[in-house]
Amino acid sequence: MSSPREQEWASIQILGVRVDCVDFQQTLDIISGWIAQSRTQAGESENAVSHASPFTRQVCTVNPEFIMTVRRHPAFAEALAAADLCTPDGVGVLWAARLAGVRLAERVTGSDGIHFICERAAAQGWRVFFLGAAPGIAERAAAELVRLYPGLPVAGTYAGSPSETDWPQIRQRLTAAHPDLLFVAYGHPRQDIWIHQHSEELPAAVALGVGGAFDFVAGTAHRAPFWLRRLGLEWLYRLARQPWRWRRMAALPLFALLVLLAWVRRRPVNE
Ligand code: UDP
């Protein structure tokens, strides 16, 4: 069954990629609505005992790297186009939206989102599953989040891999754990394509690709200090800490150039 991709919020296109105009509060409310809906459906269904969702809602956090990856990766483009929610991640996305005349409230990132969601999950009793990252990291991240948000219901943790050979094992674990919400930390574009390709079989109401968020929570990687993030320079900090990222980040100046070109083309000639 395919998801009715009803949209109750505004969205914009940045270089052909949809970005939904939502802040963290709206994102949490949307996720909350999906989980409530899924629980109601499961309760009504005769097959409720299987805890299978009719479909899984997919959340992607779209940053400039995502938008540039889309240009050479049709499967990723397809996953983002089909996603139920594409949040604005990355200062470059906020800047591009501003040029298009849309002021987005804030970056809605996976690294912050995992905290807000777990806080809400602890309050509402959402069962959360942590899938991905290097062996042992998901467990450490879950333990840290339970410490921060006491009562957080951890449905399970597993490193696994996005390779198809791992799918039967992952499906078995998820089916046994029947989470409401699934965090997937395989990095983009793999995590988002993986969720999209399995969205009709995943036994979870909502699945979110969170990149390196488990590493940050577990303390094996460090985020930029708050003041650098406020200045929009988190990308620079990441580049300094993980210089091997330069190849990926080389796409960012091109992103800026393409956004500027699109902006110039849209302006009336006599302006
Ligand atoms: N990862 C994984 N399996 C893979 C590839 C990556 O578990 O086959 C994990 C990796 O350990 C890290 C995360 O995916 O925790 C990628 O983090 P990154 O910050 O690079 O994410 P991105 O910025 O690409 O979204």
mmCIF file of C-alpha atoms and ligand atoms in Angstrom:
data_model
loop_
_atom_site.group_PDB
_atom_site.id
_atom_site.type_symbol
_atom_site.label_atom_id
_atom_site.label_comp_id
_atom_site.label_asym_id
_atom_site.label_seq_id
_atom_site.Cartn_x
_atom_site.Cartn_y
_atom_site.Cartn_z
ATOM 1 C CA MET A 1 0.000 0.000 0.000
ATOM 2 C CA SER A 2 1.334 3.398 -0.753
ATOM 3 C CA SER A 3 1.219 6.281 1.677
ATOM 4 C CA PRO A 4 -1.330 9.031 1.108
ATOM 5 C CA ARG A 5 1.244 11.838 1.014
ATOM 6 C CA GLU A 6 -1.127 14.477 2.239
ATOM 7 C CA GLN A 7 0.648 17.733 2.968
ATOM 8 C CA GLU A 8 -0.643 20.266 5.398
ATOM 9 C CA TRP A 9 2.376 22.515 5.361
ATOM 10 C CA ALA A 10 4.077 24.764 2.834
ATOM 11 C CA SER A 11 7.137 23.626 0.945
ATOM 12 C CA ILE A 12 9.664 25.135 -1.436
ATOM 13 C CA GLN A 13 11.889 23.706 -4.149
ATOM 14 C CA ILE A 14 15.618 24.260 -3.864
ATOM 15 C CA LEU A 15 17.390 23.279 -7.099
ATOM 16 C CA GLY A 16 14.489 20.920 -7.753
ATOM 17 C CA VAL A 17 14.496 19.302 -4.302
ATOM 18 C CA ARG A 18 11.480 19.727 -2.043
ATOM 19 C CA VAL A 19 12.075 21.220 1.377
ATOM 20 C CA ASP A 20 9.153 21.487 3.792
ATOM 21 C CA CYS A 21 8.785 24.756 5.701
ATOM 22 C CA VAL A 22 8.669 23.333 9.202
ATOM 23 C CA ASP A 23 10.415 24.047 12.491
ATOM 24 C CA PHE A 24 11.194 21.566 15.280
ATOM 25 C CA GLN A 25 7.886 22.065 17.046
ATOM 26 C CA GLN A 26 5.916 21.348 13.874
ATOM 27 C CA THR A 27 8.126 18.367 13.068
ATOM 28 C CA LEU A 28 7.469 16.880 16.502
ATOM 29 C CA ASP A 29 3.737 17.488 16.177
ATOM 30 C CA ILE A 30 3.652 15.879 12.726
ATOM 31 C CA ILE A 31 5.549 12.811 13.977
ATOM 32 C CA SER A 32 3.277 12.662 17.002
ATOM 33 C CA GLY A 33 0.198 12.667 14.751
ATOM 34 C CA TRP A 34 1.612 9.855 12.598
ATOM 35 C CA ILE A 35 2.408 7.677 15.600
ATOM 36 C CA ALA A 36 -1.054 8.257 17.092
ATOM 37 C CA GLN A 37 -2.651 7.414 13.738
ATOM 38 C CA SER A 38 -0.579 4.260 13.345
ATOM 39 C CA ARG A 39 -1.430 3.090 16.873
ATOM 40 C CA THR A 40 -5.125 3.667 16.229
ATOM 41 C CA GLN A 41 -4.946 1.702 12.973
ATOM 42 C CA ALA A 42 -3.028 -1.114 14.676
ATOM 43 C CA GLY A 43 -5.654 -1.208 17.429
ATOM 44 C CA GLU A 44 -8.457 -1.381 14.880
ATOM 45 C CA SER A 45 -6.756 -3.964 12.707
ATOM 46 C CA GLU A 46 -7.466 -7.629 13.194
ATOM 47 C CA ASN A 47 -3.754 -8.153 12.674
ATOM 48 C CA ALA A 48 -2.865 -5.775 15.476
ATOM 49 C CA VAL A 49 -0.855 -8.499 17.125
ATOM 50 C CA SER A 50 1.711 -8.246 14.296
ATOM 51 C CA HIS A 51 2.165 -4.507 15.032
ATOM 52 C CA ALA A 52 2.766 -4.014 11.305
ATOM 53 C CA SER A 53 2.189 -0.455 10.063
ATOM 54 C CA PRO A 54 0.329 -0.174 6.759
ATOM 55 C CA PHE A 55 3.223 2.034 5.641
ATOM 56 C CA THR A 56 6.076 3.834 7.272
ATOM 57 C CA ARG A 57 6.298 7.612 7.177
ATOM 58 C CA GLN A 58 9.738 8.751 6.116
ATOM 59 C CA VAL A 59 11.502 11.858 7.384
ATOM 60 C CA CYS A 60 14.638 13.186 5.621
ATOM 61 C CA THR A 61 16.761 16.086 6.849
ATOM 62 C CA VAL A 62 17.727 17.882 3.642
ATOM 63 C CA ASN A 63 21.013 19.792 3.651
ATOM 64 C CA PRO A 64 23.008 21.214 0.693
ATOM 65 C CA GLU A 65 25.027 17.988 0.427
ATOM 66 C CA PHE A 66 21.757 16.084 -0.050
ATOM 67 C CA ILE A 67 20.660 18.501 -2.770
ATOM 68 C CA MET A 68 23.936 18.094 -4.640
ATOM 69 C CA THR A 69 23.915 14.294 -4.239
ATOM 70 C CA VAL A 70 20.428 14.166 -5.796
ATOM 71 C CA ARG A 71 21.889 15.521 -9.054
ATOM 72 C CA ARG A 72 23.937 12.359 -9.637
ATOM 73 C CA HIS A 73 21.838 9.807 -7.802
ATOM 74 C CA PRO A 74 18.369 9.035 -9.231
ATOM 75 C CA ALA A 75 17.495 6.563 -6.445
ATOM 76 C CA PHE A 76 18.185 9.267 -3.862
ATOM 77 C CA ALA A 77 16.078 11.777 -5.833
ATOM 78 C CA GLU A 78 13.249 9.249 -5.831
ATOM 79 C CA ALA A 79 13.549 8.649 -2.072
ATOM 80 C CA LEU A 80 13.447 12.372 -1.255
ATOM 81 C CA ALA A 81 10.543 13.002 -3.622
ATOM 82 C CA ALA A 82 8.537 10.236 -1.953
ATOM 83 C CA ALA A 83 9.473 11.171 1.633
ATOM 84 C CA ASP A 84 6.624 12.312 3.849
ATOM 85 C CA LEU A 85 8.636 15.112 5.399
ATOM 86 C CA CYS A 86 11.836 16.819 4.167
ATOM 87 C CA THR A 87 13.051 19.122 6.919
ATOM 88 C CA PRO A 88 15.391 22.057 6.247
ATOM 89 C CA ASP A 89 18.856 21.084 7.482
ATOM 90 C CA GLY A 90 21.973 23.151 6.867
ATOM 91 C CA VAL A 91 22.579 26.867 6.864
ATOM 92 C CA GLY A 92 22.852 26.745 3.051
ATOM 93 C CA VAL A 93 19.254 25.564 2.802
ATOM 94 C CA LEU A 94 18.041 28.432 5.005
ATOM 95 C CA TRP A 95 20.038 30.866 2.859
ATOM 96 C CA ALA A 96 18.694 29.449 -0.424
ATOM 97 C CA ALA A 97 15.134 29.643 0.922
ATOM 98 C CA ARG A 98 15.711 33.258 1.962
ATOM 99 C CA LEU A 99 16.826 34.115 -1.596
ATOM 100 C CA ALA A 100 13.589 32.537 -2.817
ATOM 101 C CA GLY A 101 11.701 34.849 -0.439
ATOM 102 C CA VAL A 102 10.969 32.289 2.269
ATOM 103 C CA ARG A 103 12.243 32.810 5.808
ATOM 104 C CA LEU A 104 12.607 29.411 7.471
ATOM 105 C CA ALA A 105 12.588 29.486 11.254
ATOM 106 C CA GLU A 106 15.489 27.155 11.996
ATOM 107 C CA ARG A 107 17.550 24.193 10.888
ATOM 108 C CA VAL A 108 15.779 20.951 11.667
ATOM 109 C CA THR A 109 18.707 18.546 11.895
ATOM 110 C CA GLY A 110 18.899 14.863 12.774
ATOM 111 C CA SER A 111 21.574 15.559 15.384
ATOM 112 C CA ASP A 112 19.309 17.918 17.352
ATOM 113 C CA GLY A 113 16.150 16.089 16.302
ATOM 114 C CA ILE A 114 17.224 12.857 17.973
ATOM 115 C CA HIS A 115 17.222 14.714 21.311
ATOM 116 C CA PHE A 116 13.882 16.467 20.835
ATOM 117 C CA ILE A 117 12.265 13.270 19.611
ATOM 118 C CA CYS A 118 13.631 11.149 22.466
ATOM 119 C CA GLU A 119 12.478 13.756 24.967
ATOM 120 C CA ARG A 120 8.966 13.568 23.472
ATOM 121 C CA ALA A 121 9.213 9.751 23.215
ATOM 122 C CA ALA A 122 10.002 9.505 26.932
ATOM 123 C CA ALA A 123 6.974 11.671 27.740
ATOM 124 C CA GLN A 124 4.598 9.899 25.347
ATOM 125 C CA GLY A 125 5.871 6.330 25.623
ATOM 126 C CA TRP A 126 6.956 5.983 21.973
ATOM 127 C CA ARG A 127 9.073 2.886 21.460
ATOM 128 C CA VAL A 128 12.291 3.861 19.688
ATOM 129 C CA PHE A 129 14.699 1.615 17.755
ATOM 130 C CA PHE A 130 18.301 2.658 16.975
ATOM 131 C CA LEU A 131 19.620 1.116 13.742
ATOM 132 C CA GLY A 132 23.027 1.796 12.247
ATOM 133 C CA ALA A 133 26.481 3.263 12.973
ATOM 134 C CA ALA A 134 29.521 1.158 13.901
ATOM 135 C CA PRO A 135 29.000 -1.897 16.150
ATOM 136 C CA GLY A 136 28.274 -0.846 19.747
ATOM 137 C CA ILE A 137 27.536 2.807 18.948
ATOM 138 C CA ALA A 138 23.743 2.467 18.747
ATOM 139 C CA GLU A 139 23.772 0.830 22.210
ATOM 140 C CA ARG A 140 25.916 3.631 23.652
ATOM 141 C CA ALA A 141 23.727 6.310 22.058
ATOM 142 C CA ALA A 142 20.550 4.672 23.391
ATOM 143 C CA ALA A 143 22.033 4.398 26.902
ATOM 144 C CA GLU A 144 23.032 8.068 26.854
ATOM 145 C CA LEU A 145 19.564 9.115 25.649
ATOM 146 C CA VAL A 146 17.928 7.054 28.417
ATOM 147 C CA ARG A 147 20.184 8.861 30.890
ATOM 148 C CA LEU A 148 19.169 12.242 29.460
ATOM 149 C CA TYR A 149 15.463 11.382 29.041
ATOM 150 C CA PRO A 150 14.577 8.914 31.812
ATOM 151 C CA GLY A 151 11.847 6.491 30.889
ATOM 152 C CA LEU A 152 12.679 6.568 27.144
ATOM 153 C CA PRO A 153 11.312 3.252 25.829
ATOM 154 C CA VAL A 154 14.174 1.695 23.826
ATOM 155 C CA ALA A 155 12.658 -0.961 21.576
ATOM 156 C CA GLY A 156 16.069 -2.138 20.408
ATOM 157 C CA THR A 157 19.485 -1.327 18.981
ATOM 158 C CA TYR A 158 21.425 -2.912 16.137
ATOM 159 C CA ALA A 159 24.294 -1.837 13.888
ATOM 160 C CA GLY A 160 23.377 -3.975 10.878
ATOM 161 C CA SER A 161 24.145 -2.526 7.474
ATOM 162 C CA PRO A 162 22.181 -1.147 4.538
ATOM 163 C CA SER A 163 23.290 -4.141 2.449
ATOM 164 C CA GLU A 164 20.414 -6.348 1.250
ATOM 165 C CA THR A 165 22.035 -9.397 2.822
ATOM 166 C CA ASP A 166 21.355 -7.847 6.240
ATOM 167 C CA TRP A 167 17.696 -7.087 5.565
ATOM 168 C CA PRO A 168 16.229 -10.419 6.814
ATOM 169 C CA GLN A 169 18.094 -10.058 10.111
ATOM 170 C CA ILE A 170 17.025 -6.416 10.496
ATOM 171 C CA ARG A 171 13.414 -7.192 9.642
ATOM 172 C CA GLN A 172 13.353 -10.012 12.187
ATOM 173 C CA ARG A 173 14.696 -7.751 14.930
ATOM 174 C CA LEU A 174 12.327 -4.900 14.077
ATOM 175 C CA THR A 175 9.317 -7.189 13.930
ATOM 176 C CA ALA A 176 10.156 -8.573 17.370
ATOM 177 C CA ALA A 177 10.753 -5.072 18.769
ATOM 178 C CA HIS A 178 7.720 -3.394 17.107
ATOM 179 C CA PRO A 179 8.992 0.195 17.499
ATOM 180 C CA ASP A 180 6.901 3.304 16.876
ATOM 181 C CA LEU A 181 9.907 5.172 15.609
ATOM 182 C CA LEU A 182 13.068 4.017 13.859
ATOM 183 C CA PHE A 183 16.272 6.051 13.698
ATOM 184 C CA VAL A 184 18.506 4.929 10.819
ATOM 185 C CA ALA A 185 22.158 6.016 10.951
ATOM 186 C CA TYR A 186 23.750 4.811 7.707
ATOM 187 C CA GLY A 187 24.620 8.267 6.367
ATOM 188 C CA HIS A 188 23.084 9.826 3.289
ATOM 189 C CA PRO A 189 22.136 8.794 0.638
ATOM 190 C CA ARG A 190 22.141 5.156 1.733
ATOM 191 C CA GLN A 191 19.959 5.521 4.827
ATOM 192 C CA ASP A 192 17.258 7.480 2.959
ATOM 193 C CA ILE A 193 17.226 5.105 -0.016
ATOM 194 C CA TRP A 194 17.167 2.138 2.366
ATOM 195 C CA ILE A 195 14.142 3.520 4.259
ATOM 196 C CA HIS A 196 12.350 4.332 1.005
ATOM 197 C CA GLN A 197 12.966 0.884 -0.451
ATOM 198 C CA HIS A 198 11.694 -0.846 2.697
ATOM 199 C CA SER A 199 8.969 1.600 3.667
ATOM 200 C CA GLU A 200 6.155 -0.815 2.901
ATOM 201 C CA GLU A 201 7.707 -3.570 5.005
ATOM 202 C CA LEU A 202 9.168 -1.700 7.962
ATOM 203 C CA PRO A 203 7.259 -2.438 11.153
ATOM 204 C CA ALA A 204 7.489 1.152 12.441
ATOM 205 C CA ALA A 205 5.180 4.144 12.122
ATOM 206 C CA VAL A 206 7.986 6.593 11.373
ATOM 207 C CA ALA A 207 11.574 6.184 10.111
ATOM 208 C CA LEU A 208 14.148 8.953 10.143
ATOM 209 C CA GLY A 209 17.622 9.063 8.605
ATOM 210 C CA VAL A 210 19.946 10.678 11.157
ATOM 211 C CA GLY A 211 23.447 10.420 9.591
ATOM 212 C CA GLY A 212 26.144 10.627 12.243
ATOM 213 C CA ALA A 213 23.778 11.475 15.126
ATOM 214 C CA PHE A 214 24.494 8.243 17.065
ATOM 215 C CA ASP A 215 28.225 9.058 16.962
ATOM 216 C CA PHE A 216 27.542 12.511 18.421
ATOM 217 C CA VAL A 217 25.250 11.201 21.162
ATOM 218 C CA ALA A 218 27.641 8.345 22.000
ATOM 219 C CA GLY A 219 30.509 10.848 22.188
ATOM 220 C CA THR A 220 32.672 9.211 19.492
ATOM 221 C CA ALA A 221 32.318 12.330 17.304
ATOM 222 C CA HIS A 222 31.908 15.920 18.423
ATOM 223 C CA ARG A 223 29.584 18.595 17.134
ATOM 224 C CA ALA A 224 30.712 22.162 16.660
ATOM 225 C CA PRO A 225 30.328 24.378 19.747
ATOM 226 C CA PHE A 226 27.000 26.174 19.973
ATOM 227 C CA TRP A 227 28.471 29.587 19.043
ATOM 228 C CA LEU A 228 29.935 28.195 15.798
ATOM 229 C CA ARG A 229 26.579 26.614 14.949
ATOM 230 C CA ARG A 230 24.898 29.966 15.619
ATOM 231 C CA LEU A 231 27.301 31.536 13.103
ATOM 232 C CA GLY A 232 26.330 28.899 10.531
ATOM 233 C CA LEU A 233 29.819 27.390 10.548
ATOM 234 C CA GLU A 234 29.131 23.835 11.687
ATOM 235 C CA TRP A 235 30.251 22.584 8.245
ATOM 236 C CA LEU A 236 33.657 24.272 8.715
ATOM 237 C CA TYR A 237 34.149 22.649 12.107
ATOM 238 C CA ARG A 238 33.271 19.242 10.645
ATOM 239 C CA LEU A 239 35.731 19.770 7.829
ATOM 240 C CA ALA A 240 38.484 20.678 10.307
ATOM 241 C CA ARG A 241 37.743 17.609 12.491
ATOM 242 C CA GLN A 242 37.180 15.204 9.595
ATOM 243 C CA PRO A 243 39.364 16.477 6.693
ATOM 244 C CA TRP A 244 38.508 13.369 4.637
ATOM 245 C CA ARG A 245 35.119 15.043 4.113
ATOM 246 C CA TRP A 246 36.634 17.667 1.803
ATOM 247 C CA ARG A 247 35.694 15.684 -1.294
ATOM 248 C CA ARG A 248 32.028 15.615 -0.239
ATOM 249 C CA MET A 249 32.083 19.227 0.863
ATOM 250 C CA ALA A 250 33.635 20.390 -2.407
ATOM 251 C CA ALA A 251 30.070 20.265 -3.726
ATOM 252 C CA LEU A 252 29.021 23.102 -1.406
ATOM 253 C CA PRO A 253 30.517 26.060 -3.350
ATOM 254 C CA LEU A 254 28.827 24.661 -6.460
ATOM 255 C CA PHE A 255 25.551 24.511 -4.524
ATOM 256 C CA ALA A 256 25.939 28.207 -3.638
ATOM 257 C CA LEU A 257 26.735 29.085 -7.253
ATOM 258 C CA LEU A 258 23.744 27.189 -8.647
ATOM 259 C CA VAL A 259 21.401 28.789 -6.095
ATOM 260 C CA LEU A 260 22.715 32.243 -7.010
ATOM 261 C CA LEU A 261 22.309 31.522 -10.722
ATOM 262 C CA ALA A 262 18.735 30.348 -10.153
ATOM 263 C CA TRP A 263 18.076 33.513 -8.156
ATOM 264 C CA VAL A 264 19.518 35.790 -10.868
ATOM 265 C CA ARG A 265 17.424 34.037 -13.536
ATOM 266 C CA ARG A 266 14.254 34.502 -11.507
ATOM 267 C CA ARG A 267 14.748 38.266 -10.982
ATOM 268 C CA PRO A 268 12.857 40.572 -13.330
ATOM 269 C CA VAL A 269 15.258 42.177 -15.867
ATOM 270 C CA ASN A 270 14.392 45.779 -14.869
ATOM 271 C CA GLU A 271 14.847 45.181 -11.121
HETATM 272 N N1 UDP B 1 27.374 3.986 8.570
HETATM 273 C C1 UDP B 1 26.966 2.684 8.820
HETATM 274 N N2 UDP B 1 27.011 1.757 7.821
HETATM 275 C C2 UDP B 1 27.400 2.080 6.561
HETATM 276 C C3 UDP B 1 27.811 3.423 6.297
HETATM 277 C C4 UDP B 1 27.792 4.356 7.306
HETATM 278 O O1 UDP B 1 26.568 2.381 9.943
HETATM 279 O O2 UDP B 1 27.421 1.205 5.701
HETATM 280 C C5 UDP B 1 27.299 4.987 9.648
HETATM 281 C C6 UDP B 1 28.623 5.560 10.115
HETATM 282 O O3 UDP B 1 29.188 4.700 11.096
HETATM 283 C C7 UDP B 1 28.164 6.893 10.717
HETATM 284 C C8 UDP B 1 26.996 7.277 9.819
HETATM 285 O O4 UDP B 1 26.592 6.106 9.138
HETATM 286 O O5 UDP B 1 27.695 6.701 12.024
HETATM 287 C C9 UDP B 1 27.341 8.322 8.748
HETATM 288 O O6 UDP B 1 27.522 9.535 9.340
HETATM 289 P P1 UDP B 1 27.721 10.874 8.476
HETATM 290 O O7 UDP B 1 27.927 11.955 9.451
HETATM 291 O O8 UDP B 1 28.770 10.668 7.428
HETATM 292 O O9 UDP B 1 26.288 11.021 7.790
HETATM 293 P P2 UDP B 1 25.846 11.987 6.594
HETATM 294 O O10 UDP B 1 26.495 13.319 6.838
HETATM 295 O O11 UDP B 1 26.315 11.342 5.329
HETATM 296 O O12 UDP B 1 24.356 11.995 6.651
#
